[in-house]
mmCIF file of C-alpha atoms and ligand atoms in Angstrom:
data_model
loop_
_atom_site.group_PDB
_atom_site.id
_atom_site.type_symbol
_atom_site.label_atom_id
_atom_site.label_comp_id
_atom_site.label_asym_id
_atom_site.label_seq_id
_atom_site.Cartn_x
_atom_site.Cartn_y
_atom_site.Cartn_z
ATOM 1 C CA MET A 1 0.000 0.000 0.000
ATOM 2 C CA THR A 2 1.395 3.397 -0.903
ATOM 3 C CA SER A 3 1.639 6.276 1.508
ATOM 4 C CA ASN A 4 -1.176 8.154 -0.225
ATOM 5 C CA ALA A 5 -3.603 5.232 0.005
ATOM 6 C CA HIS A 6 -5.572 6.976 2.726
ATOM 7 C CA LEU A 7 -6.076 10.100 0.640
ATOM 8 C CA PRO A 8 -9.219 10.476 -1.449
ATOM 9 C CA PHE A 9 -7.200 11.357 -4.530
ATOM 10 C CA GLY A 10 -3.642 10.957 -5.704
ATOM 11 C CA ASP A 11 -1.649 8.650 -7.918
ATOM 12 C CA GLN A 12 -3.489 5.335 -7.562
ATOM 13 C CA ARG A 13 -2.491 3.354 -10.581
ATOM 14 C CA SER A 14 -3.476 0.019 -9.139
ATOM 15 C CA ALA A 15 -7.114 1.202 -8.860
ATOM 16 C CA PRO A 16 -9.728 -0.272 -11.216
ATOM 17 C CA PHE A 17 -9.799 0.999 -14.804
ATOM 18 C CA TYR A 18 -6.417 2.751 -14.770
ATOM 19 C CA GLY A 19 -5.427 2.974 -18.441
ATOM 20 C CA SER A 20 -8.552 1.051 -19.484
ATOM 21 C CA ASP A 21 -11.350 1.682 -21.939
ATOM 22 C CA ILE A 22 -14.906 1.939 -20.648
ATOM 23 C CA LEU A 23 -17.023 0.376 -23.368
ATOM 24 C CA SER A 24 -19.762 -1.589 -21.627
ATOM 25 C CA VAL A 25 -21.343 -1.923 -18.199
ATOM 26 C CA LYS A 26 -20.390 -5.594 -18.419
ATOM 27 C CA GLN A 27 -16.894 -4.502 -17.308
ATOM 28 C CA PHE A 28 -18.258 -3.523 -13.877
ATOM 29 C CA ASP A 29 -18.817 -5.780 -10.884
ATOM 30 C CA GLN A 30 -19.984 -5.005 -7.360
ATOM 31 C CA GLN A 31 -16.488 -4.095 -6.205
ATOM 32 C CA SER A 32 -15.613 -1.749 -9.061
ATOM 33 C CA LEU A 33 -19.070 -0.150 -8.815
ATOM 34 C CA ASP A 34 -18.528 0.563 -5.119
ATOM 35 C CA TYR A 35 -15.125 2.007 -5.911
ATOM 36 C CA THR A 36 -16.493 4.218 -8.724
ATOM 37 C CA PHE A 37 -19.359 5.516 -6.598
ATOM 38 C CA GLY A 38 -16.985 6.174 -3.717
ATOM 39 C CA VAL A 39 -14.843 8.344 -5.985
ATOM 40 C CA ALA A 40 -17.948 10.031 -7.450
ATOM 41 C CA HIS A 41 -19.108 10.827 -3.927
ATOM 42 C CA GLU A 42 -15.714 12.426 -3.146
ATOM 43 C CA MET A 43 -16.009 14.435 -6.363
ATOM 44 C CA ARG A 44 -19.414 15.686 -5.248
ATOM 45 C CA GLU A 45 -17.967 16.870 -1.944
ATOM 46 C CA MET A 46 -14.952 18.479 -3.584
ATOM 47 C CA VAL A 47 -17.116 20.342 -6.111
ATOM 48 C CA SER A 48 -19.360 21.645 -3.360
ATOM 49 C CA ARG A 49 -16.337 22.677 -1.283
ATOM 50 C CA VAL A 50 -13.964 24.133 -3.882
ATOM 51 C CA GLY A 51 -15.703 23.983 -7.290
ATOM 52 C CA SER A 52 -12.651 23.034 -9.348
ATOM 53 C CA PHE A 53 -9.280 21.506 -8.478
ATOM 54 C CA ASP A 54 -6.152 20.458 -10.319
ATOM 55 C CA LEU A 55 -6.268 16.652 -10.192
ATOM 56 C CA LEU A 56 -5.988 16.321 -13.987
ATOM 57 C CA LYS A 57 -3.971 19.480 -14.652
ATOM 58 C CA GLY A 58 -2.154 19.182 -17.961
ATOM 59 C CA LYS A 59 -4.336 16.291 -19.190
ATOM 60 C CA ILE A 60 -6.364 16.650 -22.373
ATOM 61 C CA LEU A 61 -9.672 15.007 -23.285
ATOM 62 C CA ALA A 62 -10.834 14.610 -26.892
ATOM 63 C CA ASN A 63 -14.645 14.736 -26.856
ATOM 64 C CA LEU A 64 -15.779 13.303 -30.202
ATOM 65 C CA PHE A 65 -19.522 13.269 -30.896
ATOM 66 C CA TYR A 66 -20.955 11.921 -34.156
ATOM 67 C CA GLU A 67 -24.515 12.168 -32.773
ATOM 68 C CA PRO A 68 -26.321 15.064 -31.066
ATOM 69 C CA SER A 69 -25.735 15.549 -27.358
ATOM 70 C CA THR A 70 -26.312 18.211 -24.740
ATOM 71 C CA ARG A 71 -25.786 16.554 -21.350
ATOM 72 C CA THR A 72 -23.228 13.864 -22.128
ATOM 73 C CA SER A 73 -20.875 16.110 -24.104
ATOM 74 C CA SER A 74 -21.142 19.109 -21.798
ATOM 75 C CA SER A 75 -20.863 17.065 -18.604
ATOM 76 C CA PHE A 76 -17.661 15.381 -19.831
ATOM 77 C CA LEU A 77 -16.373 18.830 -20.766
ATOM 78 C CA ALA A 78 -17.328 20.305 -17.395
ATOM 79 C CA ALA A 79 -15.907 17.234 -15.599
ATOM 80 C CA MET A 80 -12.513 17.628 -17.288
ATOM 81 C CA GLU A 81 -12.392 21.372 -16.652
ATOM 82 C CA ARG A 82 -13.423 21.029 -13.003
ATOM 83 C CA LEU A 83 -10.474 18.651 -12.641
ATOM 84 C CA GLY A 84 -8.118 21.238 -14.136
ATOM 85 C CA GLY A 85 -7.714 19.505 -17.496
ATOM 86 C CA SER A 86 -8.660 20.742 -20.943
ATOM 87 C CA VAL A 87 -10.820 19.545 -23.800
ATOM 88 C CA ILE A 88 -10.695 19.256 -27.580
ATOM 89 C CA ALA A 89 -14.427 19.371 -28.330
ATOM 90 C CA ILE A 90 -15.604 17.986 -31.671
ATOM 91 C CA ASN A 91 -19.374 18.154 -31.537
ATOM 92 C CA GLU A 92 -19.903 19.007 -35.161
ATOM 93 C CA VAL A 93 -18.101 16.240 -37.002
ATOM 94 C CA HIS A 94 -19.323 17.897 -40.227
ATOM 95 C CA TYR A 95 -16.719 20.561 -39.666
ATOM 96 C CA SER A 96 -13.940 18.039 -39.055
ATOM 97 C CA SER A 97 -12.144 15.792 -41.529
ATOM 98 C CA VAL A 98 -14.950 13.244 -41.060
ATOM 99 C CA SER A 99 -16.781 15.260 -43.740
ATOM 100 C CA LYS A 100 -13.815 14.656 -46.079
ATOM 101 C CA GLY A 101 -14.397 10.926 -45.663
ATOM 102 C CA GLU A 102 -11.894 10.166 -42.905
ATOM 103 C CA SER A 103 -12.494 6.795 -41.254
ATOM 104 C CA LEU A 104 -13.220 6.442 -37.541
ATOM 105 C CA PRO A 105 -9.912 4.609 -36.870
ATOM 106 C CA ASP A 106 -7.938 7.417 -38.525
ATOM 107 C CA THR A 107 -9.850 10.129 -36.659
ATOM 108 C CA ILE A 108 -9.220 8.333 -33.360
ATOM 109 C CA ARG A 109 -5.527 7.787 -34.138
ATOM 110 C CA SER A 110 -5.197 11.491 -34.916
ATOM 111 C CA LEU A 111 -6.945 12.738 -31.795
ATOM 112 C CA GLU A 112 -4.996 10.530 -29.460
ATOM 113 C CA CYS A 113 -1.782 12.162 -30.691
ATOM 114 C CA TYR A 114 -3.036 15.269 -28.913
ATOM 115 C CA ALA A 115 -5.152 13.885 -26.083
ATOM 116 C CA ASP A 116 -4.752 11.558 -23.075
ATOM 117 C CA VAL A 117 -8.298 10.153 -23.171
ATOM 118 C CA VAL A 118 -11.034 9.991 -25.818
ATOM 119 C CA VAL A 119 -14.814 10.107 -25.299
ATOM 120 C CA LEU A 120 -16.752 8.836 -28.323
ATOM 121 C CA ARG A 121 -20.439 8.904 -29.278
ATOM 122 C CA HIS A 122 -21.285 7.223 -32.575
ATOM 123 C CA PRO A 123 -24.476 6.005 -34.298
ATOM 124 C CA GLU A 124 -23.231 2.433 -34.884
ATOM 125 C CA VAL A 125 -23.427 -0.375 -32.343
ATOM 126 C CA GLY A 126 -19.909 -1.527 -31.530
ATOM 127 C CA ALA A 127 -18.234 1.651 -32.853
ATOM 128 C CA SER A 128 -16.539 2.336 -29.513
ATOM 129 C CA ALA A 129 -15.208 -1.201 -29.233
ATOM 130 C CA MET A 130 -13.883 -0.986 -32.775
ATOM 131 C CA ALA A 131 -12.318 2.450 -32.165
ATOM 132 C CA ALA A 132 -10.738 1.198 -28.940
ATOM 133 C CA GLU A 133 -8.849 -1.437 -30.916
ATOM 134 C CA TYR A 134 -7.049 1.322 -32.747
ATOM 135 C CA ALA A 135 -6.595 3.646 -29.799
ATOM 136 C CA THR A 136 -3.663 3.327 -27.431
ATOM 137 C CA LYS A 137 -5.184 5.804 -24.947
ATOM 138 C CA PRO A 138 -8.286 5.058 -22.828
ATOM 139 C CA LEU A 139 -11.527 5.376 -24.784
ATOM 140 C CA ILE A 140 -14.901 5.944 -23.121
ATOM 141 C CA ASN A 141 -18.145 4.940 -24.871
ATOM 142 C CA ALA A 142 -20.628 7.847 -24.685
ATOM 143 C CA GLY A 143 -23.298 5.905 -26.589
ATOM 144 C CA ASP A 144 -22.933 3.548 -29.564
ATOM 145 C CA GLY A 145 -26.200 3.694 -31.520
ATOM 146 C CA VAL A 146 -28.826 1.452 -29.936
ATOM 147 C CA GLY A 147 -26.082 -0.503 -28.157
ATOM 148 C CA GLU A 148 -24.900 0.785 -24.793
ATOM 149 C CA HIS A 149 -24.472 4.017 -22.850
ATOM 150 C CA PRO A 150 -22.366 2.837 -19.907
ATOM 151 C CA THR A 151 -21.571 6.205 -18.329
ATOM 152 C CA GLN A 152 -25.274 7.088 -18.306
ATOM 153 C CA ALA A 153 -26.138 3.804 -16.570
ATOM 154 C CA LEU A 154 -23.413 4.459 -14.003
ATOM 155 C CA LEU A 155 -24.797 7.909 -13.269
ATOM 156 C CA ASP A 156 -28.310 6.439 -13.137
ATOM 157 C CA LEU A 157 -27.216 3.945 -10.528
ATOM 158 C CA PHE A 158 -25.324 6.616 -8.591
ATOM 159 C CA THR A 159 -28.526 8.701 -8.620
ATOM 160 C CA ILE A 160 -30.523 5.790 -7.181
ATOM 161 C CA ARG A 161 -27.930 5.232 -4.452
ATOM 162 C CA GLU A 162 -27.663 8.881 -3.474
ATOM 163 C CA GLU A 163 -31.430 9.473 -3.589
ATOM 164 C CA LEU A 164 -32.765 6.258 -2.065
ATOM 165 C CA GLY A 165 -29.754 5.215 0.015
ATOM 166 C CA GLY A 166 -29.123 1.912 -1.789
ATOM 167 C CA VAL A 167 -30.198 -0.349 -4.619
ATOM 168 C CA ASP A 168 -30.908 -3.784 -3.082
ATOM 169 C CA GLY A 169 -34.571 -4.592 -2.598
ATOM 170 C CA LEU A 170 -35.850 -1.984 -5.070
ATOM 171 C CA THR A 171 -38.355 -2.389 -7.875
ATOM 172 C CA VAL A 172 -37.230 -0.524 -10.981
ATOM 173 C CA THR A 173 -39.803 0.152 -13.710
ATOM 174 C CA MET A 174 -38.492 1.146 -17.132
ATOM 175 C CA VAL A 175 -41.077 2.719 -19.388
ATOM 176 C CA GLY A 176 -41.132 3.848 -23.014
ATOM 177 C CA ASP A 177 -38.791 2.883 -25.819
ATOM 178 C CA LEU A 178 -36.969 -0.125 -24.449
ATOM 179 C CA LYS A 179 -36.044 -1.407 -27.897
ATOM 180 C CA TYR A 180 -33.971 1.506 -29.146
ATOM 181 C CA GLY A 181 -33.125 3.181 -25.838
ATOM 182 C CA ARG A 182 -29.480 2.419 -25.146
ATOM 183 C CA THR A 183 -29.649 3.843 -21.631
ATOM 184 C CA VAL A 184 -32.080 1.137 -20.504
ATOM 185 C CA HIS A 185 -30.003 -1.583 -22.198
ATOM 186 C CA SER A 186 -27.047 -0.562 -20.054
ATOM 187 C CA LEU A 187 -29.058 0.095 -16.895
ATOM 188 C CA ALA A 188 -30.833 -3.289 -16.956
ATOM 189 C CA ARG A 189 -27.470 -5.037 -17.300
ATOM 190 C CA LEU A 190 -25.871 -2.975 -14.559
ATOM 191 C CA LEU A 191 -28.746 -3.658 -12.158
ATOM 192 C CA THR A 192 -27.894 -7.378 -12.255
ATOM 193 C CA ASN A 193 -25.178 -6.568 -9.718
ATOM 194 C CA TYR A 194 -27.968 -5.993 -7.178
ATOM 195 C CA ASP A 195 -30.980 -7.739 -5.712
ATOM 196 C CA VAL A 196 -33.714 -5.920 -7.659
ATOM 197 C CA SER A 197 -36.911 -6.573 -9.612
ATOM 198 C CA ILE A 198 -37.268 -4.978 -13.031
ATOM 199 C CA ASN A 199 -40.551 -4.154 -14.818
ATOM 200 C CA TYR A 200 -40.524 -3.306 -18.507
ATOM 201 C CA VAL A 201 -43.498 -1.203 -19.652
ATOM 202 C CA SER A 202 -43.669 -0.538 -23.395
ATOM 203 C CA PRO A 203 -45.782 -0.849 -26.525
ATOM 204 C CA ASP A 204 -45.406 -4.225 -28.197
ATOM 205 C CA ILE A 205 -43.079 -2.951 -30.907
ATOM 206 C CA LEU A 206 -40.702 -1.342 -28.394
ATOM 207 C CA ARG A 207 -40.023 -4.275 -26.049
ATOM 208 C CA MET A 208 -36.651 -4.757 -24.369
ATOM 209 C CA PRO A 209 -34.437 -6.823 -26.734
ATOM 210 C CA THR A 210 -34.193 -10.515 -25.811
ATOM 211 C CA GLU A 211 -30.401 -10.198 -25.898
ATOM 212 C CA VAL A 212 -30.716 -7.985 -22.805
ATOM 213 C CA THR A 213 -33.496 -9.920 -21.034
ATOM 214 C CA GLU A 214 -31.577 -13.158 -21.485
ATOM 215 C CA GLU A 215 -28.460 -11.672 -19.928
ATOM 216 C CA VAL A 216 -30.495 -10.296 -17.036
ATOM 217 C CA ALA A 217 -32.283 -13.633 -16.542
ATOM 218 C CA ALA A 218 -28.957 -15.484 -16.532
ATOM 219 C CA LYS A 219 -27.959 -13.382 -13.500
ATOM 220 C CA GLY A 220 -31.137 -14.448 -11.678
ATOM 221 C CA VAL A 221 -32.829 -11.030 -11.612
ATOM 222 C CA SER A 222 -36.629 -11.115 -11.793
ATOM 223 C CA GLN A 223 -38.126 -9.239 -14.748
ATOM 224 C CA SER A 224 -41.607 -8.831 -16.175
ATOM 225 C CA GLU A 225 -43.144 -7.149 -19.225
ATOM 226 C CA HIS A 226 -46.267 -4.996 -19.162
ATOM 227 C CA ASP A 227 -48.384 -2.912 -21.513
ATOM 228 C CA ALA A 228 -49.807 -0.591 -18.866
ATOM 229 C CA LEU A 229 -47.910 1.454 -16.316
ATOM 230 C CA ASP A 230 -50.828 1.347 -13.863
ATOM 231 C CA SER A 231 -50.363 -2.368 -13.224
ATOM 232 C CA VAL A 232 -46.895 -1.840 -11.658
ATOM 233 C CA LEU A 233 -46.841 1.808 -10.608
ATOM 234 C CA GLY A 234 -47.882 1.229 -6.996
ATOM 235 C CA ASP A 235 -44.932 -1.132 -6.357
ATOM 236 C CA THR A 236 -42.342 0.999 -8.138
ATOM 237 C CA ASP A 237 -39.400 2.580 -6.298
ATOM 238 C CA VAL A 238 -37.644 3.917 -9.394
ATOM 239 C CA LEU A 239 -39.705 4.963 -12.414
ATOM 240 C CA TYR A 240 -37.231 5.270 -15.293
ATOM 241 C CA VAL A 241 -38.918 7.065 -18.193
ATOM 242 C CA THR A 242 -37.458 7.162 -21.712
ATOM 243 C CA ARG A 243 -38.041 9.043 -24.945
ATOM 244 C CA VAL A 244 -39.277 7.188 -28.027
ATOM 245 C CA GLN A 245 -36.130 7.326 -30.177
ATOM 246 C CA LYS A 246 -37.541 8.862 -33.362
ATOM 247 C CA GLU A 247 -34.167 8.869 -35.127
ATOM 248 C CA ARG A 248 -33.962 5.041 -34.962
ATOM 249 C CA PHE A 249 -37.272 4.415 -36.792
ATOM 250 C CA ASP A 250 -37.266 3.531 -40.506
ATOM 251 C CA ASP A 251 -41.051 3.900 -40.603
ATOM 252 C CA LEU A 252 -42.286 7.255 -39.266
ATOM 253 C CA ASP A 253 -45.900 5.979 -39.164
ATOM 254 C CA ALA A 254 -44.740 3.367 -36.666
ATOM 255 C CA TYR A 255 -43.120 6.157 -34.627
ATOM 256 C CA GLU A 256 -46.342 8.205 -34.702
ATOM 257 C CA SER A 257 -48.308 5.181 -33.492
ATOM 258 C CA VAL A 258 -46.266 4.872 -30.284
ATOM 259 C CA ARG A 259 -44.836 8.313 -29.563
ATOM 260 C CA GLY A 260 -47.450 9.310 -26.999
ATOM 261 C CA ALA A 261 -47.927 5.857 -25.480
ATOM 262 C CA TYR A 262 -47.031 6.908 -21.922
ATOM 263 C CA THR A 263 -47.073 10.285 -20.230
ATOM 264 C CA VAL A 264 -46.238 10.808 -16.581
ATOM 265 C CA THR A 265 -48.569 13.455 -15.149
ATOM 266 C CA PRO A 266 -49.407 14.727 -11.634
ATOM 267 C CA GLU A 267 -52.229 12.111 -11.649
ATOM 268 C CA THR A 268 -49.632 9.387 -12.254
ATOM 269 C CA MET A 269 -47.684 10.711 -9.273
ATOM 270 C CA ASP A 270 -50.825 10.537 -7.095
ATOM 271 C CA LYS A 271 -50.826 6.761 -7.599
ATOM 272 C CA ALA A 272 -47.089 6.316 -6.960
ATOM 273 C CA LYS A 273 -45.375 5.579 -3.635
ATOM 274 C CA GLU A 274 -44.533 8.477 -1.391
ATOM 275 C CA ARG A 275 -40.900 7.400 -1.294
ATOM 276 C CA MET A 276 -39.897 6.787 -4.903
ATOM 277 C CA ILE A 277 -38.096 8.688 -7.664
ATOM 278 C CA VAL A 278 -38.820 9.490 -11.285
ATOM 279 C CA MET A 279 -35.771 9.438 -13.544
ATOM 280 C CA HIS A 280 -35.223 10.249 -17.230
ATOM 281 C CA PRO A 281 -31.905 10.398 -19.110
ATOM 282 C CA LEU A 282 -33.347 13.425 -21.015
ATOM 283 C CA PRO A 283 -34.130 14.944 -23.445
ATOM 284 C CA ARG A 284 -37.854 14.511 -22.783
ATOM 285 C CA VAL A 285 -40.270 15.120 -25.622
ATOM 286 C CA GLY A 286 -43.619 14.844 -23.885
ATOM 287 C CA GLU A 287 -43.192 11.723 -21.706
ATOM 288 C CA ILE A 288 -43.150 13.741 -18.486
ATOM 289 C CA ASP A 289 -45.573 16.602 -18.030
ATOM 290 C CA PRO A 290 -43.597 19.665 -16.787
ATOM 291 C CA ALA A 291 -46.208 19.925 -14.010
ATOM 292 C CA VAL A 292 -44.389 16.945 -12.416
ATOM 293 C CA ASP A 293 -41.121 18.925 -12.152
ATOM 294 C CA THR A 294 -42.018 20.508 -8.810
ATOM 295 C CA ASP A 295 -42.790 17.112 -7.217
ATOM 296 C CA ALA A 296 -39.924 16.259 -4.840
ATOM 297 C CA ARG A 297 -39.849 12.771 -6.345
ATOM 298 C CA ALA A 298 -38.887 14.167 -9.769
ATOM 299 C CA ALA A 299 -35.165 13.351 -9.788
ATOM 300 C CA TYR A 300 -34.338 13.921 -13.465
ATOM 301 C CA PHE A 301 -32.674 17.299 -13.040
ATOM 302 C CA ARG A 302 -30.669 16.130 -10.017
ATOM 303 C CA GLN A 303 -29.729 13.062 -12.082
ATOM 304 C CA MET A 304 -27.868 15.350 -14.528
ATOM 305 C CA GLU A 305 -25.820 16.808 -11.716
ATOM 306 C CA TYR A 306 -24.897 13.337 -10.441
ATOM 307 C CA GLY A 307 -23.630 12.701 -13.983
ATOM 308 C CA LEU A 308 -20.982 15.362 -13.559
ATOM 309 C CA TYR A 309 -19.537 13.617 -10.476
ATOM 310 C CA VAL A 310 -19.598 10.168 -12.073
ATOM 311 C CA ARG A 311 -17.841 11.437 -15.198
ATOM 312 C CA MET A 312 -15.242 13.247 -13.068
ATOM 313 C CA ALA A 313 -14.669 9.935 -11.258
ATOM 314 C CA LEU A 314 -14.319 7.945 -14.491
ATOM 315 C CA LEU A 315 -11.864 10.407 -16.026
ATOM 316 C CA ALA A 316 -9.751 10.425 -12.861
ATOM 317 C CA MET A 317 -9.852 6.608 -12.714
ATOM 318 C CA VAL A 318 -8.786 5.914 -16.302
ATOM 319 C CA LEU A 319 -6.016 8.487 -15.940
ATOM 320 C CA GLY A 320 -4.749 6.928 -12.713
ATOM 321 C CA LYS A 321 -5.619 9.799 -10.383
ATOM 322 C CA ALA A 322 -8.476 8.409 -8.340
HETATM 323 C C1 LIG B 1 -29.789 9.614 -23.990
HETATM 324 C C2 LIG B 1 -28.975 9.081 -25.145
HETATM 325 O O1 LIG B 1 -28.301 9.840 -25.850
HETATM 326 O O2 LIG B 1 -29.022 7.876 -25.321
HETATM 327 N N1 LIG B 1 -29.470 10.936 -23.659
HETATM 328 C C3 LIG B 1 -28.407 11.158 -22.817
HETATM 329 O O3 LIG B 1 -27.304 10.739 -23.057
HETATM 330 N N2 LIG B 1 -28.677 11.811 -21.683
HETATM 331 C C4 LIG B 1 -31.257 9.396 -24.130
HETATM 332 C C5 LIG B 1 -31.975 9.881 -25.349
HETATM 333 O O4 LIG B 1 -31.400 10.447 -26.279
HETATM 334 O O5 LIG B 1 -33.200 9.712 -25.366
#
């Protein structure tokens, strides 16, 4: 054990994920989750005490987004800057050499000449894993099409822990677009590290993929599918609402037929437990009535803030400073 082992931060290169890519929630187990959330909790305290500090001074993040993003891109940017590092932000790939036809491997190999860590969002499933094969620096998956969104699932779980005090014993109800929503694919998988029950509420054409339900079942977690939210609302501790992912539909008539399938309103909240939370990865496009925002159980804006701390923790971990 090194002399700085008792300090919250410092050079801790034997800690989980030092020098590693973060591509899937499947890389996390109970122990590494506890470690990550411990660091995220320290980050929360440090931000509230001092705002920014120089843990990653001199380090550079390349933030490469081939799909739209508000929260994920800006929270990684804010996370790096609050840790004293800096950011090469490429949010408009149209203005980069991607528009000249440059391949993803070449773009990644270029950026890592300048940066110490790369965050990548891309419309194709598996793009991050493929890019990571070419990268020699840590690469973090910020969403690969309908595949995974591991950092979102980590911040979702951190939100549940901070808001409800733990995860074991909870009933988590995911509602909306479970087919194309990558956040729920990652969250369902990550929840298998805990003793939980999962309800999936969706229209028939937007069910959770069997690839995910089979993985969850193999871990012994109880799951059930429903058409109506009412049938499970009263037992729900975490109501995780998602947007119908319009951009993933080939057939816009099919999108129109399901877009308004579920809306959380103050009346929904009247039927929910007194101690529960409503989450949403955002953006919302009608699934949660703004009249719900003032309900203390509406956790979706706090959830964004938790994301900052989790992303600070992940950056510090992959760079060996957590
Ligand atoms: C989500 C995403 O991009 O998958 N947004 C986010 O990262 N907070 C959810 C969505 O776009 O609906």
